[in-house]
XYZ file of C-alpha atoms in Angstrom:
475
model
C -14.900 70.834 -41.698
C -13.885 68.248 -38.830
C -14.644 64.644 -39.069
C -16.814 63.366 -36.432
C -16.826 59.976 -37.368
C -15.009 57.659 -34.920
C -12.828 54.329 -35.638
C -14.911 51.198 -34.487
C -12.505 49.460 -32.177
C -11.416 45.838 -33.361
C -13.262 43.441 -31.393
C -10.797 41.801 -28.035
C -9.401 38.721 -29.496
C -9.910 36.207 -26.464
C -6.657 35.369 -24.739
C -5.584 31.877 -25.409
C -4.141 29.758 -22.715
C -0.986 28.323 -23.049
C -0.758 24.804 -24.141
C -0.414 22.350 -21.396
C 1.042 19.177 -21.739
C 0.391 15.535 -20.461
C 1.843 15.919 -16.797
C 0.630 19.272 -16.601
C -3.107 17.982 -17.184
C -2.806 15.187 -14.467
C -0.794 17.435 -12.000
C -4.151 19.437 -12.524
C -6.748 16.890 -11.931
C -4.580 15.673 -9.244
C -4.397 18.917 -7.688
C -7.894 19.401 -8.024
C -8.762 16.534 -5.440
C -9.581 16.182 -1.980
C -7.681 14.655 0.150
C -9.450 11.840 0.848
C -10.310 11.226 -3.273
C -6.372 11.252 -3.474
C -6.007 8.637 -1.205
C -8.729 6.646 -2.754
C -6.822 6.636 -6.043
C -3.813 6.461 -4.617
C -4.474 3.304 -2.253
C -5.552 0.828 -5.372
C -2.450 2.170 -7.422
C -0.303 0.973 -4.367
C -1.889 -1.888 -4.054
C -1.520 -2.520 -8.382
C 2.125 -1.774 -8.062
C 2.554 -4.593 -4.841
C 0.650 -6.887 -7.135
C 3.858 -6.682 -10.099
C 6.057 -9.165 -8.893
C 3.329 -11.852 -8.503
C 2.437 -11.216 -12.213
C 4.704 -10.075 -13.638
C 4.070 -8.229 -17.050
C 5.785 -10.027 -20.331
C 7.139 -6.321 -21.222
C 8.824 -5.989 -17.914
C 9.584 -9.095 -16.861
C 13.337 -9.700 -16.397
C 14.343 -12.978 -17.974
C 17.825 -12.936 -16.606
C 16.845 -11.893 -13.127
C 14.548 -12.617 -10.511
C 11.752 -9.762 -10.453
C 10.646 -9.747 -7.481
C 14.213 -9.049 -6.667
C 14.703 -6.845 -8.992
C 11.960 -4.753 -7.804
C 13.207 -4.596 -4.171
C 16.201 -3.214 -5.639
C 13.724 -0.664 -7.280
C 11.791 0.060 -3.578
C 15.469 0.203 -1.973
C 16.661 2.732 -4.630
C 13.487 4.717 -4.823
C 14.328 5.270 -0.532
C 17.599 6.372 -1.562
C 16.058 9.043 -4.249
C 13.642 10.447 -1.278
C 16.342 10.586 0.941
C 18.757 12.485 -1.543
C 15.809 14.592 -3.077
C 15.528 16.406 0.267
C 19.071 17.574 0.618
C 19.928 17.947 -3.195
C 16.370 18.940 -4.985
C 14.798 20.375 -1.725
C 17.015 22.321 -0.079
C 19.754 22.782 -3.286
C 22.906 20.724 -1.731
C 24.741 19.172 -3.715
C 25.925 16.469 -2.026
C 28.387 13.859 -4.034
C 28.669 11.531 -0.700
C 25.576 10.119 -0.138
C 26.748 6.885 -0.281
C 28.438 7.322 3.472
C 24.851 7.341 4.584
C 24.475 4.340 3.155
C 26.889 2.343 4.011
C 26.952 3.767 7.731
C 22.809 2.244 7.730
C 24.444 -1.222 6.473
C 27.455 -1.615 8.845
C 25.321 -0.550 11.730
C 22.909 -4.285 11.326
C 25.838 -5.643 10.412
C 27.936 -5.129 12.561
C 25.856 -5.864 15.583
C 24.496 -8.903 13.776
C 27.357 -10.854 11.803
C 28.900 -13.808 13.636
C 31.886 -12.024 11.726
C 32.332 -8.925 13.889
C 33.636 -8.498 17.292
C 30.364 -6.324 18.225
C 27.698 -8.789 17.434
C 24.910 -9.068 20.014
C 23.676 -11.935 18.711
C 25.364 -14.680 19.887
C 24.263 -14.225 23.552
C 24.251 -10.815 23.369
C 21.489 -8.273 23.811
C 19.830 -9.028 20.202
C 17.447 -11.765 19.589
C 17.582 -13.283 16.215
C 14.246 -13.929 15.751
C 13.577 -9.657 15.701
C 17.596 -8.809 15.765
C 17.115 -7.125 12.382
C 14.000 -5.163 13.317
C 15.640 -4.073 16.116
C 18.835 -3.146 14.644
C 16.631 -0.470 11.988
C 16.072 2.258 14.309
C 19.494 2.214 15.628
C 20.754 2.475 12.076
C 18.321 5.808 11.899
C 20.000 7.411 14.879
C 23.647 6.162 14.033
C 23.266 7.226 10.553
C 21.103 10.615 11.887
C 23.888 11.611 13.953
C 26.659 10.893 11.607
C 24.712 13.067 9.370
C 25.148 15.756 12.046
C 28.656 15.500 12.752
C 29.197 15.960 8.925
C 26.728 18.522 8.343
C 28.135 20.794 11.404
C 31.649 21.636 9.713
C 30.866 21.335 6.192
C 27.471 23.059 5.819
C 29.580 26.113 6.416
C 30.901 26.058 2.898
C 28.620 25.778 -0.879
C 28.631 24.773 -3.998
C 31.285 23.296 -5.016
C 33.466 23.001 -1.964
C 30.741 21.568 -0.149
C 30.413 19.223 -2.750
C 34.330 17.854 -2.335
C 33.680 17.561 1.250
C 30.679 15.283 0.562
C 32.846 13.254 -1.585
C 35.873 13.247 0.694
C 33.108 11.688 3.561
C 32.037 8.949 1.395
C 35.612 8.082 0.177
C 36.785 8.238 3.960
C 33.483 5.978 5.037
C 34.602 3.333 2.428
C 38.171 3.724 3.224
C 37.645 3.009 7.093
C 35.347 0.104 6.184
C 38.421 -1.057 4.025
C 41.181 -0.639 5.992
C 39.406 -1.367 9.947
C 39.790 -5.278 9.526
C 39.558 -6.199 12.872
C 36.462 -4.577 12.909
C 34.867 -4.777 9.986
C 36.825 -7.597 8.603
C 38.186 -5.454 5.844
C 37.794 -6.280 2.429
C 36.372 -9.799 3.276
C 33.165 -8.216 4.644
C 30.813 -9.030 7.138
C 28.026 -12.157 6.197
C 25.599 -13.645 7.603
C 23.664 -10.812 8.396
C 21.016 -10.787 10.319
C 17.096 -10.409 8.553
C 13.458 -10.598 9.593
C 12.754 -14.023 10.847
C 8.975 -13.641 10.058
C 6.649 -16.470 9.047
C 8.126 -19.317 10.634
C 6.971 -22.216 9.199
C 7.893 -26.363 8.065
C 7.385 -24.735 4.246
C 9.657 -21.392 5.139
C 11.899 -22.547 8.623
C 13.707 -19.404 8.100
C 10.989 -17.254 7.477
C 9.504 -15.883 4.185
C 12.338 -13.245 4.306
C 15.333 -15.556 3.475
C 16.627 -16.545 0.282
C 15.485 -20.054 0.637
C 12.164 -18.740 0.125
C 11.674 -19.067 -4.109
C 7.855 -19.272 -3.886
C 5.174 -21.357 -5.328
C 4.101 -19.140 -9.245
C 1.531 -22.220 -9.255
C -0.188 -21.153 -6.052
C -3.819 -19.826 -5.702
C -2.637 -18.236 -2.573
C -0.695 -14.747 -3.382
C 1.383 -14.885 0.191
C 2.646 -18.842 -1.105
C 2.875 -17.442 -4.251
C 5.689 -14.582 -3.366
C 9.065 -15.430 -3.046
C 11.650 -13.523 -0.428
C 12.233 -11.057 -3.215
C 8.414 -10.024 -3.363
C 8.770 -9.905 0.614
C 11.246 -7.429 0.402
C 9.422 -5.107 -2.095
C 6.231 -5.495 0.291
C 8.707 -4.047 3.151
C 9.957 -1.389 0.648
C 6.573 0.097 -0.373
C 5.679 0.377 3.209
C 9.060 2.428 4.037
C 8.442 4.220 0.714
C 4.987 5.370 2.056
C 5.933 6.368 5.280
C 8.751 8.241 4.472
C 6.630 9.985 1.293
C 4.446 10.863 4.088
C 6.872 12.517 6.501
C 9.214 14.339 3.839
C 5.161 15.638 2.537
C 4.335 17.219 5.604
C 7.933 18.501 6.369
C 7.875 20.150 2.856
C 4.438 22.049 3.685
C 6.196 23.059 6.877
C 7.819 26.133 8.045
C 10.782 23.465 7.649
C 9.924 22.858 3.821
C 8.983 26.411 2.774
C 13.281 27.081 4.953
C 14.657 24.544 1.923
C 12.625 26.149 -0.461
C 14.102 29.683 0.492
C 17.514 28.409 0.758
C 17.233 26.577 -2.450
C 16.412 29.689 -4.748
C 18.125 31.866 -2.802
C 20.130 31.476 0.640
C 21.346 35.107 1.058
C 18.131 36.507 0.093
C 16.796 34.180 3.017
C 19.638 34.889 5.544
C 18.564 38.166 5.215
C 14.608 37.723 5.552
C 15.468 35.942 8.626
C 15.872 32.159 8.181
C 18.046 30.386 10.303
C 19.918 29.024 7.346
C 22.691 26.866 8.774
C 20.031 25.074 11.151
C 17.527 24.277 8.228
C 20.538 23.254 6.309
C 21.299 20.926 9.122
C 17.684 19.572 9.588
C 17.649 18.310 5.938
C 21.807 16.447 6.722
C 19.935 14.706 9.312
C 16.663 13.671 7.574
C 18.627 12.772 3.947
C 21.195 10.605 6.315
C 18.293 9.123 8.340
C 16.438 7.818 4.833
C 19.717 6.766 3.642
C 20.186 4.419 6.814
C 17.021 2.925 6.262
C 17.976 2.009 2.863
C 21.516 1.155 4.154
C 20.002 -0.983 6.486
C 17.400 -2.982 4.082
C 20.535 -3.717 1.701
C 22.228 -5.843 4.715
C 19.402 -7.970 5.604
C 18.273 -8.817 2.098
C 22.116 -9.228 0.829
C 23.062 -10.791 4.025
C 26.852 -9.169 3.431
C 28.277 -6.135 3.488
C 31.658 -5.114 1.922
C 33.149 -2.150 1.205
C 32.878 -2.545 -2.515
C 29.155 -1.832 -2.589
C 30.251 1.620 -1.851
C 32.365 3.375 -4.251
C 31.720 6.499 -5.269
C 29.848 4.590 -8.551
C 26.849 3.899 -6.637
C 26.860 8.075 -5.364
C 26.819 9.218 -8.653
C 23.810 6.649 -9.558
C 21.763 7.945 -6.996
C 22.577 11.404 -7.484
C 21.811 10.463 -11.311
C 18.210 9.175 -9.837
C 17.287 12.873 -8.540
C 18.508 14.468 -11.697
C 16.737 12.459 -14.076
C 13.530 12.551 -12.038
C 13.448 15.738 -11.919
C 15.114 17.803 -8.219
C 12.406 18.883 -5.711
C 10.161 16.291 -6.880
C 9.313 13.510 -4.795
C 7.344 11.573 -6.810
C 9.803 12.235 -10.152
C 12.633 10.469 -8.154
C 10.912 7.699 -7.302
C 10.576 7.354 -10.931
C 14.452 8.325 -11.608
C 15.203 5.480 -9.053
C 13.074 2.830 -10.632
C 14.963 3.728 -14.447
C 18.636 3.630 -12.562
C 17.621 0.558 -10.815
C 15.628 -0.962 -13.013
C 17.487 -0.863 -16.860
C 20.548 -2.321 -16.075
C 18.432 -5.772 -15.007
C 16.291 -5.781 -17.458
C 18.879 -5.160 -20.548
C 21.043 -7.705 -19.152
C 19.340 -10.108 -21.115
C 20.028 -8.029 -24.559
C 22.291 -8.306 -26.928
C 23.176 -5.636 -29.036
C 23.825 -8.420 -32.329
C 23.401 -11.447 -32.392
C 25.425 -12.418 -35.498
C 28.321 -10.605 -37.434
C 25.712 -10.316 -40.619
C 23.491 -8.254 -38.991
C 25.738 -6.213 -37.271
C 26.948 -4.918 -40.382
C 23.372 -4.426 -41.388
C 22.277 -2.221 -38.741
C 25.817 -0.273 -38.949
C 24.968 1.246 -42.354
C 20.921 1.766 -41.584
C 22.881 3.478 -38.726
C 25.404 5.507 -40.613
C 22.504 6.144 -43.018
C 20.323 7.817 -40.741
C 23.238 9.839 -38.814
C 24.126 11.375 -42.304
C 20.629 12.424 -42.990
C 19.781 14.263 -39.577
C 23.444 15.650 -40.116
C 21.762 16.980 -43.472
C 18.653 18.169 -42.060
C 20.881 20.104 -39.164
C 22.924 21.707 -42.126
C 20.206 22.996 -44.021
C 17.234 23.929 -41.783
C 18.937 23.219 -38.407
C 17.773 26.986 -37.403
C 14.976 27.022 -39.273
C 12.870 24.420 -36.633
C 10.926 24.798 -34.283
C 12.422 24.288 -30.786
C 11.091 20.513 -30.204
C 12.111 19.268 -33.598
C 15.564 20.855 -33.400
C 15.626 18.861 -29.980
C 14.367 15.553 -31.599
C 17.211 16.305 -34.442
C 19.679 16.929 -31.553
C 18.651 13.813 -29.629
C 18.452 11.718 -32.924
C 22.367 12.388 -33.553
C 23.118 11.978 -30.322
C 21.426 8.144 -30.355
C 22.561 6.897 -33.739
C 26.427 8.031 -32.821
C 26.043 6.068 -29.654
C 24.467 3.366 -31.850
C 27.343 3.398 -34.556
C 30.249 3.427 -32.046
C 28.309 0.496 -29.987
C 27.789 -1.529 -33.615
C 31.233 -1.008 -34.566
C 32.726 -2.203 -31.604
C 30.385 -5.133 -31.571
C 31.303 -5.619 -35.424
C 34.635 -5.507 -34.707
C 34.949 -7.549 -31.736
C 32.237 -9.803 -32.108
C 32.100 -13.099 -29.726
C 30.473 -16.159 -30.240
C 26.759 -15.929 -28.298
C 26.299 -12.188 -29.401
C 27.783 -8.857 -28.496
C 28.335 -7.310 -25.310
C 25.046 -7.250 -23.221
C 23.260 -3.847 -22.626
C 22.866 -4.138 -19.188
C 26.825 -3.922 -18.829
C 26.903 -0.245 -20.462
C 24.311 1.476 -17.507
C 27.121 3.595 -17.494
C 27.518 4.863 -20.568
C 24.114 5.563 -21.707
C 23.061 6.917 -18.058
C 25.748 9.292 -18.903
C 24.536 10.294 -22.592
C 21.601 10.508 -20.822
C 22.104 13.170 -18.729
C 24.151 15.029 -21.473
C 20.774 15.076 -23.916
C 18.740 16.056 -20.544
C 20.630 18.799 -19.440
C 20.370 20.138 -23.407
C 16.869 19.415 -23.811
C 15.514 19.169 -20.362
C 17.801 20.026 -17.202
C 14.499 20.365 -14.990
C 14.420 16.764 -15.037
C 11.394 14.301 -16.740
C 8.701 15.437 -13.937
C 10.316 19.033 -12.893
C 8.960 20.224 -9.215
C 6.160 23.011 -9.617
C 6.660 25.854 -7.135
C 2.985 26.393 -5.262
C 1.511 27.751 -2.157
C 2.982 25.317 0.459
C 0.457 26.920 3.285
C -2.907 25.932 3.167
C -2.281 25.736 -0.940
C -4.894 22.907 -1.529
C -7.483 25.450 0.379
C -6.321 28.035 -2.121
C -6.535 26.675 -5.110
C -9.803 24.655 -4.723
C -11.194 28.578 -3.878
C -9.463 30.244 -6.895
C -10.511 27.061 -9.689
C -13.596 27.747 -11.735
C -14.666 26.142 -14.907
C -13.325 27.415 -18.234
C -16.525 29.376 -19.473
C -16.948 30.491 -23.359
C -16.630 34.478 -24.171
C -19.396 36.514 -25.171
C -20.434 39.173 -27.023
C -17.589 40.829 -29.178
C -14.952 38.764 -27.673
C -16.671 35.807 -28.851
């Protein structure tokens, strides 16, 4: 006798997305905007962040520093990061001398500006100095474009690592010539006096509202009395910051930026499929070393010096250390990686790790305590976790044997007035830093999304729809 009866199939189990987290969400909404709702969020957050330094937030205030200062450090760094993002994150150069760039942007003003140099123009030269610094920018684009070129034509025929050492080798040698050319640049002395925007003439600000004698009025009413030369210099940041966020944008949703993106997964795969590599390659030398002028060029008018020790190959590996804690590829994640670099050092400064020997010895064995107990948790159920609290155990270990090694010293070597301030180990924890980061997360904090680049924001408005419930047996 046959069976006729038939299984009932099990009823389709809806597919469940997969669980999106906080930047995913806003990358999302973000996404999901027009262009001009984008800029009408965007605009007021602009206008919130040029609003910090004139009230400035008890949190981030920096008690031993001047903030506005400290955030024109921030805008000058964050150019820097957009400048290095395109060669390193965008196009996948690793370049290790970016600090050349810089320094070639800040000898260029200077040089044509100090009383110090043989070259200046403006003592009856050429230059003005009412506008010899805004004149002097440009020209520190194309000198700094074009040195970007000559460097770009011999060694952007070798990768990875060799075209890392010759990176290095040109920032070393740009350092070196600034060193050792003294009748030039006046060698290790530097060049002062630089020139700077002489805007806002007035009896209150005879120098303009650009030099340092400018301290501001935190009393005013009125915001413009109310900012002092520091806030000035942020203002002129953001606007670079903008402007260049909007050129590197539309480059990157170029046939130029979809080049870098080829070359960046895979440049043989896109040597083959017909991209000019080398002259891509090339374009984003010239734009990274253009960006890097400007910044170059900001740090000598608001410094008013230049010396080679602002150069080393230190301040290369901070702002390669911007890009790769931001996240590569992503423009607004380095702006963020440049505020942290920039931004820590200043405002720990102010820190002590102790401030008496009591309790440093206090916090030593709450710190050995907790070290041996994650060490126990790793021993018995270290495998056992899930992947993000196996990461917080990792990261946990890491931070309380920092912690121990910084208390002991501080124990052990304690000075009258506290331990060693904070701010003078950026080093060291910008460097466990990117240890736990390339363990937990080497993508970076905000890690670039690969999209459409052509007409994608056409695309994906078409494709969205609202999430709608299931129905009938796969409800």
């Amino acid at each position: 006798m046959t069976d006729t009866t038939t299984a009932i199939p099990a009823p389709i189990e809806p597919k469940q997305p997969p669980p999106r987290g906080v930047g995913d969400a806003i990358r999302s909404w973000w996404d999901g905007l027009s262009r001009p709702a984008q800029w009408a969020v965007g605009v007021p957050a602009i206008i919130a962040l040029a609003l910090l330094p004139l009230f400035p937030p008890p949190l981030l205030d920096t008690p031993g520093y001047n903030f506005g200062l400290v955030m024109a450090k921030v805008a000058m760094f964050a150019l820097i990061a957009i400048g290095l993002n395109v060669v390193v994150g965008q196009t996948g150069l690793l370049d290790l001398g970016y600090v050349g760039f810089y320094a070639v942007g800040a000898y260029t003003v200077a040089l044509l500006t100090s009383p110090n140099s043989p070259w200046n123009q403006t003592d009856g030269g050429w230059l003005n100095p009412s506008w010899a610094w805004l004149a002097c920018l440009p020209i520190a684009i194309v000198v700094t474009g074009i040195s970007g070129l000559i460097l770009g034509s011999p060694a952007l025929r070798v990768r990875g690592d060799y075209l890392a050492i010759v990176t290095l080798g040109f920032g070393e040698i740009v350092r070196l010539m600034a060193d050792n050319l003294g009748e030039i640049t006046n060698g290790s002395l530097g060049l002062s006096e630089v020139a700077y925007p002489r805007i806002g003439e007035s009896e209150a600000h005879p120098n303009g509202v650009f030099s340092a004698g400018n301290t501001g009025d935190p009393d005013s009413a009125n915001l413009l009395d109310r900012a002092s030369y520091g806030t000035y210099w942020y203002w002129f940041g953001i606007a670079l910051v903008v402007i260049v966020l909007l050129v590197v944008g539309n480059l990157e949703r170029s046939r130029v930026g979809r080049a870098w993106v080829a070359i960046r997964e895979d440049e043989d795969a896109a040597e083959i499929m017909g991209v000019p590599t080398f002259k891509y390659k090339l374009w984003a030398f010239l734009i990274g070393a253009a960006v890097g002028g400007i910044s170059g060029a900001l740090y000598a008018g608001q410094v008013q010096f230049v010396s080679p020790s602002r150069f080393d190959i230190i301040n290369s590996m901070l702002f390669l250390c911007a890009v790769v804690i931001g996240g590569q590829g992503n423009k607004l994640g380095v702006i963020v990686g440049a505020f942290l670099v920039a931004y820590l050092p200043d405002r720990l400064a102010s820190v002590r790790l102790v401030d008496d020997e009591t309790t440093g010895y206090i916090l030593l064995i709450l710190d050995v305590a907790v070290f041996i107990g994650l060490m126990v948790v790793w021993q018995r159920m270290g495998q056992k976790l899930s992947p993000w609290p196996r990461r917080g155990v990792i990261a946990g270990l890491v931070f309380t044997g920092i912690a121990g090694a910084l208390l002991i010293g501080s124990v052990l070597l304690f000075r009258m007035g506290g331990a060693q301030s904070l701010g003078d180990l950026k080093y060291l924890y910008f460097g466990v830093a990117l240890m736990v980061m390339m363990i937990l997360r080497p993508q970076g904090l905000f890690p670039v999304r690969q999209k459409l680049l052509t007409y994608g924001r056409q695309v994906y408005q078409a494709v969205r729809k609202p999430e709608v419930e299931p129905i009938g047996v796969g409800k």
